PDB file of C-alpha atoms in Angstrom:
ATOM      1  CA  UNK A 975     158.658  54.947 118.318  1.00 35.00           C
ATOM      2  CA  UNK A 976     158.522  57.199 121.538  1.00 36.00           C
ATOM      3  CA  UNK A 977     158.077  60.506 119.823  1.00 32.00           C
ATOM      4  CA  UNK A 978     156.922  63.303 122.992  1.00 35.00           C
ATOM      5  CA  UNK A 979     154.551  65.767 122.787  1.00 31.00           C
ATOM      6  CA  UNK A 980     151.795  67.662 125.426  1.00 34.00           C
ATOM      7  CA  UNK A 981     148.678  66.172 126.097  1.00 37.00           C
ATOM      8  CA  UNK A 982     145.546  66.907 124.184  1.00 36.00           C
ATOM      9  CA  UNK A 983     143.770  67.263 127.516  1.00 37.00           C
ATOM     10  CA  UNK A 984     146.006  70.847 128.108  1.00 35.00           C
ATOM     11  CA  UNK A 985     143.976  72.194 125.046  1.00 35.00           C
ATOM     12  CA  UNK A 986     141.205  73.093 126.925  1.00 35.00           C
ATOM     13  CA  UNK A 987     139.309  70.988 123.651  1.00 34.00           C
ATOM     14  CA  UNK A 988     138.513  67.716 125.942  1.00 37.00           C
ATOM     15  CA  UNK A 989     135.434  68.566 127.326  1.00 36.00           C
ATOM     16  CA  UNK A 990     134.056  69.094 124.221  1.00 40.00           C
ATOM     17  CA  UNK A 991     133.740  65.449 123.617  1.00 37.00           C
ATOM     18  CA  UNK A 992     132.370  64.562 127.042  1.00 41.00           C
ATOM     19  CA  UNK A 993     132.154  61.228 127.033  1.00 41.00           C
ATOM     20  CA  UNK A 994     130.545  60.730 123.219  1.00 40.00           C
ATOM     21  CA  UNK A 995     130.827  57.608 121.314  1.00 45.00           C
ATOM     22  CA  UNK A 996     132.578  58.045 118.141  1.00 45.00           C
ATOM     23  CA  UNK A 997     131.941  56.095 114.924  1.00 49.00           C
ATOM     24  CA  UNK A 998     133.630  55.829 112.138  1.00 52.00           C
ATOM     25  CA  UNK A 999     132.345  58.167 109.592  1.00 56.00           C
ATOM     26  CA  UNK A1000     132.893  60.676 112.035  1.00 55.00           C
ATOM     27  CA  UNK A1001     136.638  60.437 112.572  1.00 56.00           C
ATOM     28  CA  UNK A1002     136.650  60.151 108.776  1.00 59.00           C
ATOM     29  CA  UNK A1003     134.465  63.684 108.075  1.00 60.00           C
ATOM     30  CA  UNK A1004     137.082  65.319 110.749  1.00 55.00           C
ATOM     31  CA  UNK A1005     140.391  64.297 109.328  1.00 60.00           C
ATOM     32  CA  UNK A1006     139.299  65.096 106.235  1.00 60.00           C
ATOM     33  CA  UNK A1007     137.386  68.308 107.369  1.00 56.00           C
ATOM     34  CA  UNK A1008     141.228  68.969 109.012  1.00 56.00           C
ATOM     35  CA  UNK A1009     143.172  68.388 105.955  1.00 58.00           C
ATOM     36  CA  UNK A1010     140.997  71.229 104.558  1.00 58.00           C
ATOM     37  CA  UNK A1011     141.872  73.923 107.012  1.00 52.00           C
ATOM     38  CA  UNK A1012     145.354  72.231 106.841  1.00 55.00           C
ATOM     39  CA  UNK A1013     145.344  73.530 103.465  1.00 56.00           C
ATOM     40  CA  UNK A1014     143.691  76.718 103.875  1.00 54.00           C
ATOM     41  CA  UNK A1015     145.156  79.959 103.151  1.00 53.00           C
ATOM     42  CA  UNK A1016     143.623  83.213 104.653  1.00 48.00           C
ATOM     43  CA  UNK A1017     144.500  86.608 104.118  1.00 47.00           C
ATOM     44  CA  UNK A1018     142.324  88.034 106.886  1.00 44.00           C
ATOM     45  CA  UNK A1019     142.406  87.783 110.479  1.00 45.00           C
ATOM     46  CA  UNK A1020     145.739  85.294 110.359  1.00 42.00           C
ATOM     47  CA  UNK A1021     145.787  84.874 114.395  1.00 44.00           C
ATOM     48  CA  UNK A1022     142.210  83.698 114.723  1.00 43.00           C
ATOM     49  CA  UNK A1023     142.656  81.395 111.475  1.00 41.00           C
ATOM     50  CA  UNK A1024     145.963  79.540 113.101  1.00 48.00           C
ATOM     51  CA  UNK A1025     143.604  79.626 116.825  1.00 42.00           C
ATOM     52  CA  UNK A1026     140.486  77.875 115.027  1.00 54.00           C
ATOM     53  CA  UNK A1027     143.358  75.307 113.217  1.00 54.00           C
ATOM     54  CA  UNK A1028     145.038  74.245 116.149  1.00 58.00           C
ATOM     55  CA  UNK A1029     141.722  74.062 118.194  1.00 62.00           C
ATOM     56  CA  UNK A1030     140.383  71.477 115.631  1.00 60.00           C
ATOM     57  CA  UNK A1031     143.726  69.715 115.154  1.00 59.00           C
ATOM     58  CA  UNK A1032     143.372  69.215 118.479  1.00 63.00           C
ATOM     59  CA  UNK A1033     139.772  67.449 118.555  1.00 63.00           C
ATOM     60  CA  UNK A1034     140.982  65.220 115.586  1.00 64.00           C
ATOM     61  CA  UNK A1035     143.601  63.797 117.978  1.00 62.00           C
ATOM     62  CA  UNK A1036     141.007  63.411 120.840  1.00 66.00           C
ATOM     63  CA  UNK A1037     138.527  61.805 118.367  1.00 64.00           C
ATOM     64  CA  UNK A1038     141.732  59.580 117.197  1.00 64.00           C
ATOM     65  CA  UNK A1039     142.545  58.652 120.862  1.00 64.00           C
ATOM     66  CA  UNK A1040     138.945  57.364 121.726  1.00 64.00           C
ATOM     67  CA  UNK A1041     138.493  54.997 118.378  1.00 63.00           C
ATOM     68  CA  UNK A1042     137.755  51.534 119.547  1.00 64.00           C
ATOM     69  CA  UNK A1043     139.405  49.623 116.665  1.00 62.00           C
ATOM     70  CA  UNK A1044     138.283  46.149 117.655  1.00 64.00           C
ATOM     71  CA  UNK A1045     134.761  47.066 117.689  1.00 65.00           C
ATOM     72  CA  UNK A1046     135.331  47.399 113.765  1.00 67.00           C
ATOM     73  CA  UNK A1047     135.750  45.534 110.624  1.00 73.00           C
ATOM     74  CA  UNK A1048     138.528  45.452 108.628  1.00 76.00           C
ATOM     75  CA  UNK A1049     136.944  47.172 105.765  1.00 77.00           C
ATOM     76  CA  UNK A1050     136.185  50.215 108.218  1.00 72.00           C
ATOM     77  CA  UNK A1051     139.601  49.814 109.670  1.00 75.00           C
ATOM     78  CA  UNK A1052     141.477  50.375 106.094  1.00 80.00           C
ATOM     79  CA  UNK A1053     139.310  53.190 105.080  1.00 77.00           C
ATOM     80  CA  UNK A1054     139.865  55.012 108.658  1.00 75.00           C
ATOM     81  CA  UNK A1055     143.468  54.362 108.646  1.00 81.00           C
ATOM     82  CA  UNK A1056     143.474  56.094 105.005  1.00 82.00           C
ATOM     83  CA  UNK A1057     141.878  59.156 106.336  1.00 77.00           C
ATOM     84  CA  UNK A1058     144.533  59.675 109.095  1.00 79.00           C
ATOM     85  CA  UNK A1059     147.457  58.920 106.413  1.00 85.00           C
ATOM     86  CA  UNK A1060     145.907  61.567 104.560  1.00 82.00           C
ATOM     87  CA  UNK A1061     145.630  63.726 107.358  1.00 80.00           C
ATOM     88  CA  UNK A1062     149.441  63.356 108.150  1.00 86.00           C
ATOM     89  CA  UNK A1063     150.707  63.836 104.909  1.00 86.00           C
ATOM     90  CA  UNK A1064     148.366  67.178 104.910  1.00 82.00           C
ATOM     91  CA  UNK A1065     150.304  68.458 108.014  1.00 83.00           C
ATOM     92  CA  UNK A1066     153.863  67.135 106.256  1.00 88.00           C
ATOM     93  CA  UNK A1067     153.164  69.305 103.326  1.00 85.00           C
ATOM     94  CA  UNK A1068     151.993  72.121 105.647  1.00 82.00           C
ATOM     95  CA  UNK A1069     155.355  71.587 107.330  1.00 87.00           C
ATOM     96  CA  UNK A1070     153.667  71.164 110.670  1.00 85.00           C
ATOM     97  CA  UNK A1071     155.638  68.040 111.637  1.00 89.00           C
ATOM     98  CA  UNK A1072     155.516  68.180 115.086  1.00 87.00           C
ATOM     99  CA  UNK A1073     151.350  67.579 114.333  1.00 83.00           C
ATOM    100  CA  UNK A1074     152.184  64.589 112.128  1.00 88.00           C
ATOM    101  CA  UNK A1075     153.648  62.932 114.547  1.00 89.00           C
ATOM    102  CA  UNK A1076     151.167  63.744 117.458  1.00 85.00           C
ATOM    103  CA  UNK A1077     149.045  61.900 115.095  1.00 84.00           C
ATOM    104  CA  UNK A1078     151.252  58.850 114.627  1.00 89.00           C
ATOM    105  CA  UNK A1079     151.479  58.655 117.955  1.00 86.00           C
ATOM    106  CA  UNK A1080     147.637  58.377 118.885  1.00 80.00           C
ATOM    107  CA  UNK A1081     146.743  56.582 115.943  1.00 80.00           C
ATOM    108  CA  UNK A1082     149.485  54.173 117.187  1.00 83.00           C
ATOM    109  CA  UNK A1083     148.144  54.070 121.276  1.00 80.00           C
ATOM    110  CA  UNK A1084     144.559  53.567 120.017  1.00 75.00           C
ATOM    111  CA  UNK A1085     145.768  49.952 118.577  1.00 77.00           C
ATOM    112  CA  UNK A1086     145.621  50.983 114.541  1.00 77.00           C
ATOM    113  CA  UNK A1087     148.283  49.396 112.955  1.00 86.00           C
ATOM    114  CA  UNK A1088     150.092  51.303 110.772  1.00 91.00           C
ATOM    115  CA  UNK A1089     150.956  50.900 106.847  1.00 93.00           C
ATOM    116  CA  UNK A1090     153.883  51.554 104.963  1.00 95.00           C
ATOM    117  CA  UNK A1091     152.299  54.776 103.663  1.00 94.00           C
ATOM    118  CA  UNK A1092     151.670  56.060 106.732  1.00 93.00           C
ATOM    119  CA  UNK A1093     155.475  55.295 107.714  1.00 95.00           C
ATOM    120  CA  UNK A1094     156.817  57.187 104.913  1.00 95.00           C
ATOM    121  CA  UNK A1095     154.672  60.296 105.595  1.00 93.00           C
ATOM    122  CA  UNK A1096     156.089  60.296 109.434  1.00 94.00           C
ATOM    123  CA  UNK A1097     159.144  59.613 107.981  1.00 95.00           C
ATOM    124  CA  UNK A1098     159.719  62.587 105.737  1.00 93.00           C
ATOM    125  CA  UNK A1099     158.414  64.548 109.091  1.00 93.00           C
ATOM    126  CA  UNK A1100     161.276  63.531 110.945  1.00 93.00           C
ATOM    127  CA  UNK A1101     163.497  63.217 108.659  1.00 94.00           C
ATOM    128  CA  UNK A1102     162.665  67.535 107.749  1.00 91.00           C
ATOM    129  CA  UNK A1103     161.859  67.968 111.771  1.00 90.00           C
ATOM    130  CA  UNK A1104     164.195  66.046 113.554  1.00 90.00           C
ATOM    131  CA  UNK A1105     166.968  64.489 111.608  1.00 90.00           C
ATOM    132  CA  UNK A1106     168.238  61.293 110.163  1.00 92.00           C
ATOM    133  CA  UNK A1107     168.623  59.979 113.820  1.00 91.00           C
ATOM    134  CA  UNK A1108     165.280  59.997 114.676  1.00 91.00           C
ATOM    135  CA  UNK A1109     164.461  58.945 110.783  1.00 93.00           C
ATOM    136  CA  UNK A1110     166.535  55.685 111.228  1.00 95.00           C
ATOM    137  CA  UNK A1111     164.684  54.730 114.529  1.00 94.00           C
ATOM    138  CA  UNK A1112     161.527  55.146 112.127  1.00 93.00           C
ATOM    139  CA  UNK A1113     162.737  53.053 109.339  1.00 95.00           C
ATOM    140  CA  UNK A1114     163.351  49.837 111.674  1.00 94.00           C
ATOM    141  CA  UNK A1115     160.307  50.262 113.279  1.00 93.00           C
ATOM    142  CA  UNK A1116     158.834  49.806 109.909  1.00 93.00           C
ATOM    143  CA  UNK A1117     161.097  46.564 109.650  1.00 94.00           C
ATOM    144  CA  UNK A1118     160.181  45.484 113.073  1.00 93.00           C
ATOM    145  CA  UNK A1119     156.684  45.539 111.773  1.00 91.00           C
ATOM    146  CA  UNK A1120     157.411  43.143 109.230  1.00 94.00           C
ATOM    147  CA  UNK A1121     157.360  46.117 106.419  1.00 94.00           C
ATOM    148  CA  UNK A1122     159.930  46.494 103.825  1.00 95.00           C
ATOM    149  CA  UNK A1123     161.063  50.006 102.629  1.00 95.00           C
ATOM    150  CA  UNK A1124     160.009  51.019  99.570  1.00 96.00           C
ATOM    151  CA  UNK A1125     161.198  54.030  97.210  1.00 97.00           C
ATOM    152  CA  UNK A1126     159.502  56.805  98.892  1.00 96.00           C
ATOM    153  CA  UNK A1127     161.275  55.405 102.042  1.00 96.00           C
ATOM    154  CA  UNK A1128     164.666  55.887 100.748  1.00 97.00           C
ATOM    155  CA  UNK A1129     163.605  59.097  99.102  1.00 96.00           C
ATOM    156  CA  UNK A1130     162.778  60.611 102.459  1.00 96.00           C
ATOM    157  CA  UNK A1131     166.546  59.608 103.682  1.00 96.00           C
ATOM    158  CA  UNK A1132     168.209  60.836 100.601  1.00 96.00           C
ATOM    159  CA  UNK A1133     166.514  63.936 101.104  1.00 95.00           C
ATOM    160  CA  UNK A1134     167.963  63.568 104.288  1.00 95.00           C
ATOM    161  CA  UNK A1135     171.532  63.190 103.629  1.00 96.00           C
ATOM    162  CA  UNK A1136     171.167  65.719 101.095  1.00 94.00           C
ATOM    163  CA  UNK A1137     170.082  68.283 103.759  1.00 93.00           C
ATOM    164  CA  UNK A1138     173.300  67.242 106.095  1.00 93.00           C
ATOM    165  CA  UNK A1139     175.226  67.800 102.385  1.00 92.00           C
ATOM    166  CA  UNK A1140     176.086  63.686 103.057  1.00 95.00           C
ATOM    167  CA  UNK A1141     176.179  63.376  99.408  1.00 95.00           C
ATOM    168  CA  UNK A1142     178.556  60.318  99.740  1.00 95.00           C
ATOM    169  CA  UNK A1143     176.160  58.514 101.974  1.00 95.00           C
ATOM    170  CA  UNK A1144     172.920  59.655  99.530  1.00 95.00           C
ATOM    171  CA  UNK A1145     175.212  58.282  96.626  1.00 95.00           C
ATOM    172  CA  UNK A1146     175.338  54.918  98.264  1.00 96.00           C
ATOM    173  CA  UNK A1147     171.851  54.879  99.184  1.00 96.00           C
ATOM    174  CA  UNK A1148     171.401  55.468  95.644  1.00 95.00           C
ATOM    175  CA  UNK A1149     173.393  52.734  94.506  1.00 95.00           C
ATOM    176  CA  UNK A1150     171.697  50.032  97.316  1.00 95.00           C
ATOM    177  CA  UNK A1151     168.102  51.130  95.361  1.00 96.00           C
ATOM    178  CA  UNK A1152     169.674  50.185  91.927  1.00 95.00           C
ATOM    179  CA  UNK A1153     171.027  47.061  93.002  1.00 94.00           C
ATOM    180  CA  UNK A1154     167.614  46.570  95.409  1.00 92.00           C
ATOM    181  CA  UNK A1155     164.330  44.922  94.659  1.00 93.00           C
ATOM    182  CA  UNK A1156     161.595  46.297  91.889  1.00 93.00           C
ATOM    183  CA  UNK A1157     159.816  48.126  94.998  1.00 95.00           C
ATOM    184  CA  UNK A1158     163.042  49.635  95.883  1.00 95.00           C
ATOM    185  CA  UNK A1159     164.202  51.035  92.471  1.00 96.00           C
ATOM    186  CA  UNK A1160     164.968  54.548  92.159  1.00 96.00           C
ATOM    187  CA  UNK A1161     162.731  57.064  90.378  1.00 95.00           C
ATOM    188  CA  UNK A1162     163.478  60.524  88.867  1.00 94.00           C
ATOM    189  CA  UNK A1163     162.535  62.235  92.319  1.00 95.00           C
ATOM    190  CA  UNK A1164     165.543  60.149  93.966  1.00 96.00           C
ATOM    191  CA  UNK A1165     167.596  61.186  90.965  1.00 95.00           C
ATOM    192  CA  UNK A1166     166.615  64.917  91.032  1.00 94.00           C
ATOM    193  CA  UNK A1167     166.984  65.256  95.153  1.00 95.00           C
ATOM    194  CA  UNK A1168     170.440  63.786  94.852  1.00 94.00           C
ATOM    195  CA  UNK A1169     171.218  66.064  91.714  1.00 93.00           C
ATOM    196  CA  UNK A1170     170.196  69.496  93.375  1.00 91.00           C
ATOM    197  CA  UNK A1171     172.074  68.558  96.181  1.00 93.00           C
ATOM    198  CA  UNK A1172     175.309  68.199  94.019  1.00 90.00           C
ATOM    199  CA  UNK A1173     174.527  71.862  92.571  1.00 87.00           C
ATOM    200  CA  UNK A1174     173.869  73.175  95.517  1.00 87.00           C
ATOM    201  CA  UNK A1175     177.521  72.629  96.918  1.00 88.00           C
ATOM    202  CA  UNK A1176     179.180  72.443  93.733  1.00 83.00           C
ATOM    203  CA  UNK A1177     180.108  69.345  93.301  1.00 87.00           C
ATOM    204  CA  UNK A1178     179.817  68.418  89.214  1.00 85.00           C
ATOM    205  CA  UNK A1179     181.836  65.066  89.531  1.00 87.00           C
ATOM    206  CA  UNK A1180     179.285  63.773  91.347  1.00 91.00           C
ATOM    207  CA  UNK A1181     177.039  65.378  89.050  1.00 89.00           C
ATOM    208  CA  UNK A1182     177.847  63.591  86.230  1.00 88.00           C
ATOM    209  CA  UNK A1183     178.079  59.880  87.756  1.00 92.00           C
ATOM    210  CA  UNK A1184     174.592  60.337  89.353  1.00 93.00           C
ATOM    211  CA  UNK A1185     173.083  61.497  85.767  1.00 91.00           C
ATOM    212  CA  UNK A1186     175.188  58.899  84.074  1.00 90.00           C
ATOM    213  CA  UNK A1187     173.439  56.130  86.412  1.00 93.00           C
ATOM    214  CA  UNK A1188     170.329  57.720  85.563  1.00 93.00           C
ATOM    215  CA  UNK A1189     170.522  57.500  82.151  1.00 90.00           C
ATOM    216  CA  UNK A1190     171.819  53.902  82.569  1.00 92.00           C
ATOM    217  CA  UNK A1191     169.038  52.717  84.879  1.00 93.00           C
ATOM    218  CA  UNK A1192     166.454  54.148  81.771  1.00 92.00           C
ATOM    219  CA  UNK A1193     164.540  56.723  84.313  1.00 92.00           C
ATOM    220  CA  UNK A1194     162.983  59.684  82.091  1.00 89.00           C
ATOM    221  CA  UNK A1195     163.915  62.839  83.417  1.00 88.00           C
ATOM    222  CA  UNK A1196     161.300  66.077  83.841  1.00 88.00           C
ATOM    223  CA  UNK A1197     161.632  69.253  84.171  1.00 87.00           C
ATOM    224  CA  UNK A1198     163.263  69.076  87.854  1.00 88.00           C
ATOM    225  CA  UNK A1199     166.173  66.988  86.459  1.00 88.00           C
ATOM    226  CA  UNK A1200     166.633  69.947  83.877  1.00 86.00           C
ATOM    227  CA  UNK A1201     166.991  72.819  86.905  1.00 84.00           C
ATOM    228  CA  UNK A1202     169.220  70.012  88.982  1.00 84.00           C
ATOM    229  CA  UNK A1203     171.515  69.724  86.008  1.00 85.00           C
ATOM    230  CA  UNK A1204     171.708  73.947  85.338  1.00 83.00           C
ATOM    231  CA  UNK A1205     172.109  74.142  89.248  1.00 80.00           C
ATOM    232  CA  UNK A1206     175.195  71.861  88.624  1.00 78.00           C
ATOM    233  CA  UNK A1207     176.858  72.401  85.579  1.00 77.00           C
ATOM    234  CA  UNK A1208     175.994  75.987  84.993  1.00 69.00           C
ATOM    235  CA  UNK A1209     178.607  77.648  86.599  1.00 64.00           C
ATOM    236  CA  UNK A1210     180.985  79.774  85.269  1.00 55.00           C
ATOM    237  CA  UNK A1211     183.839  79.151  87.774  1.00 50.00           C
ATOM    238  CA  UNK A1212     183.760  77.151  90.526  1.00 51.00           C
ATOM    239  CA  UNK A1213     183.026  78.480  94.250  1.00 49.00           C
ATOM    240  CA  UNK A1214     184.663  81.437  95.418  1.00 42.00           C
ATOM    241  CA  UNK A1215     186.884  81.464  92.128  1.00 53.00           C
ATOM    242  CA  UNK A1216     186.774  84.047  89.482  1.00 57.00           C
ATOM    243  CA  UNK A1217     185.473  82.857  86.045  1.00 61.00           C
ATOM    244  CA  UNK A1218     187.946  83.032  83.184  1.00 71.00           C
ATOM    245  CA  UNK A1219     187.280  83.370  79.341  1.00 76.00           C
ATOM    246  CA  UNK A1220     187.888  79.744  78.932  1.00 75.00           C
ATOM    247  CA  UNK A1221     185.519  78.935  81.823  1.00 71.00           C
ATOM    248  CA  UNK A1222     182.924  80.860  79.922  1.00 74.00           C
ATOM    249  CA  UNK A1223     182.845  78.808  77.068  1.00 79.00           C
ATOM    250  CA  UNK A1224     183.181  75.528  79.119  1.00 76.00           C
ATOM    251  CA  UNK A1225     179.570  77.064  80.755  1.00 74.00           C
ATOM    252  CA  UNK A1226     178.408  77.836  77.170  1.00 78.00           C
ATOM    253  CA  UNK A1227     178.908  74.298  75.805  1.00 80.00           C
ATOM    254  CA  UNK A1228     177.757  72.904  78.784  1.00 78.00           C
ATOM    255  CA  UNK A1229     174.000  74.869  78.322  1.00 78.00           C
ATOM    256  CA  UNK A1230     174.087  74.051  74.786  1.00 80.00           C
ATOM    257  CA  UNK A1231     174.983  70.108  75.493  1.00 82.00           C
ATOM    258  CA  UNK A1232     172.148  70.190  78.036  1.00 81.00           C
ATOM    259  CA  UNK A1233     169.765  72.194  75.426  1.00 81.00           C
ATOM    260  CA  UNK A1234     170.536  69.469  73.062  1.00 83.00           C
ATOM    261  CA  UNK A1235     169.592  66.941  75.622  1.00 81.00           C
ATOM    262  CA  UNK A1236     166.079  68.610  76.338  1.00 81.00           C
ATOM    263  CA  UNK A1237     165.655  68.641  72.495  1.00 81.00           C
ATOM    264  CA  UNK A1238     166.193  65.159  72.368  1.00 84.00           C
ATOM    265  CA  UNK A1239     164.058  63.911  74.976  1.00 81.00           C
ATOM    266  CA  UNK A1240     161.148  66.413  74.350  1.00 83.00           C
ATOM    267  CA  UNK A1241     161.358  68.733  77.789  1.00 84.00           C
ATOM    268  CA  UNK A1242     160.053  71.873  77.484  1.00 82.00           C
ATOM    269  CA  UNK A1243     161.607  74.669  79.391  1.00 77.00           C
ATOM    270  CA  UNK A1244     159.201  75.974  81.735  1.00 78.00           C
ATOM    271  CA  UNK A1245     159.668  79.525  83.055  1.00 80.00           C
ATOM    272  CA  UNK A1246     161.831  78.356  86.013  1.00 79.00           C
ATOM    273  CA  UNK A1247     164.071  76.822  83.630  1.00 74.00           C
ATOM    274  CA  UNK A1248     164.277  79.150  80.864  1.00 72.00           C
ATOM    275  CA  UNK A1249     165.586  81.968  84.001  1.00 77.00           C
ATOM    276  CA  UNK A1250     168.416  79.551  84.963  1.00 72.00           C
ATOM    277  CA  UNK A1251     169.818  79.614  81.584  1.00 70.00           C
ATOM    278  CA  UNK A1252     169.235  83.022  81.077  1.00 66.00           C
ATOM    279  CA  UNK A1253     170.599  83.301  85.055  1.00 62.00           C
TER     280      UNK A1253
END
């Protein structure tokens, strides 16, 4: 992968490390010492918070770079390389993406090969960051690598096609997991992104095929199923068109079927749920 991005050395954070030998524990205590103010939320002083972030996000990725991984066992290796997955999934979830894969990238040039977790957390950066493009190129490096995609690798390019509102393309991805191996299989996540998406624009044809196929592949559904399937059948008209008495009672007896269908498989509305109904 040739993702770009400005060199550490311009943050000013280089001489720090001087020309200090770094072991292992300590690139572990910073990544995870990183994910922490990754996850940090301040209500005071927001500017110097975000300065002291980037400052050590920085010095991770210097004390990344400088890692001899051939000086160390493959025990060490493993648990290092499951700090810096960590710490990219922090920034994915932080929605600092362009971080993630300034990561990637070093952990990549320092020799550390990567796993399939720590392709699917890049993955769902690029794929929210940059686009299913740049998300493809990912997914056959991962092949080239002698990985295989797993579900969380197709979930990141459903959400994808979702996104681009590709909901024929995210329906056949959907249909390749079914008919792929155990590792590959769907799970209510790649049901539910595919589902919103279908509320989202309307589209309750698709709605019901994609919840049919769940029902027929056995996956139990949660509470994020329930708000996909109000998204998509709760309408009282279609887009731009004005609802209609009979409409209105199509909408009621669809709430009521899907009512019936949280009473039968034990959901419990939660609060988001219970205001779509009332919604």
């Amino acid at each position: 992968l040739n993702f770009s991005f400005p060199s550490c050395t311009d943050t000013g954070v280089n001489s720090e490390l001087g020309s200090v030998q770094v072991l292992p524990h300590q690139i572990m205590l910073w990544t995870r010492y990183v994910m922490m103010m990754l996850n940090q939320k301040s209500e005071t002083k927001p500017d110097k918070v975000q300065l002291d972030r980037q400052s050590l996000l920085h010095l991770c990725l210097q004390y990344i770079a400088r890692l001899k991984w051939e000086h160390f066992s493959q025990g060490i290796q493993n648990e290092i390389l499951s700090s810096v997955n960590g710490l990219i999934n922090a920034a994915v979830n932080r929605r600092d993406f362009s971080f993630a894969e300034k990561v990637f990238n070093k952990m990549c040039a320092t020799g550390l090969k990567p796993d399939l977790y720590t392709y699917n957390a890049v993955l769902r950066a690029v794929v929210r960051g940059r686009g299913l493009q740049r998300a493809f190129q990912v997914v056959q490096d991962l092949e080239m690598h002698g990985l295989e995609p797993d579900t969380q690798t197709y979930n990141a390019l459903l959400e994808g096609f979702c996104m681009n509102s590709e909901l024929r393309k995210g329906e056949a991805l959907l249909q390749r997991m079914l008919e792929g191996r155990k590792t590959q299989q769907p799970s209510h996540v790649s049901f539910n992104i595919i589902l919103s998406a279908c509320g989202t624009v309307g589209d309750v044809r698709r709605a019901l095929r994609i919840f049919a196929r769940m029902q027929q592949a056995g996956i139990k559904p949660d509470n994020c199923t329930v708000l996909a399937l109000i998204s998509a059948f709760g309408r009282v008209n279609a887009p731009f068109q004005k609802g209609t008495p009979k409409s209105r009672m199509e909408l009621a007896q669809r709430l009521l079927a899907i009512e019936t269908y949280m009473t039968r498989t034990k959901i419990q509305h939660t609060r988001r749920s219970f205001t779509a109904m009332l919604g």
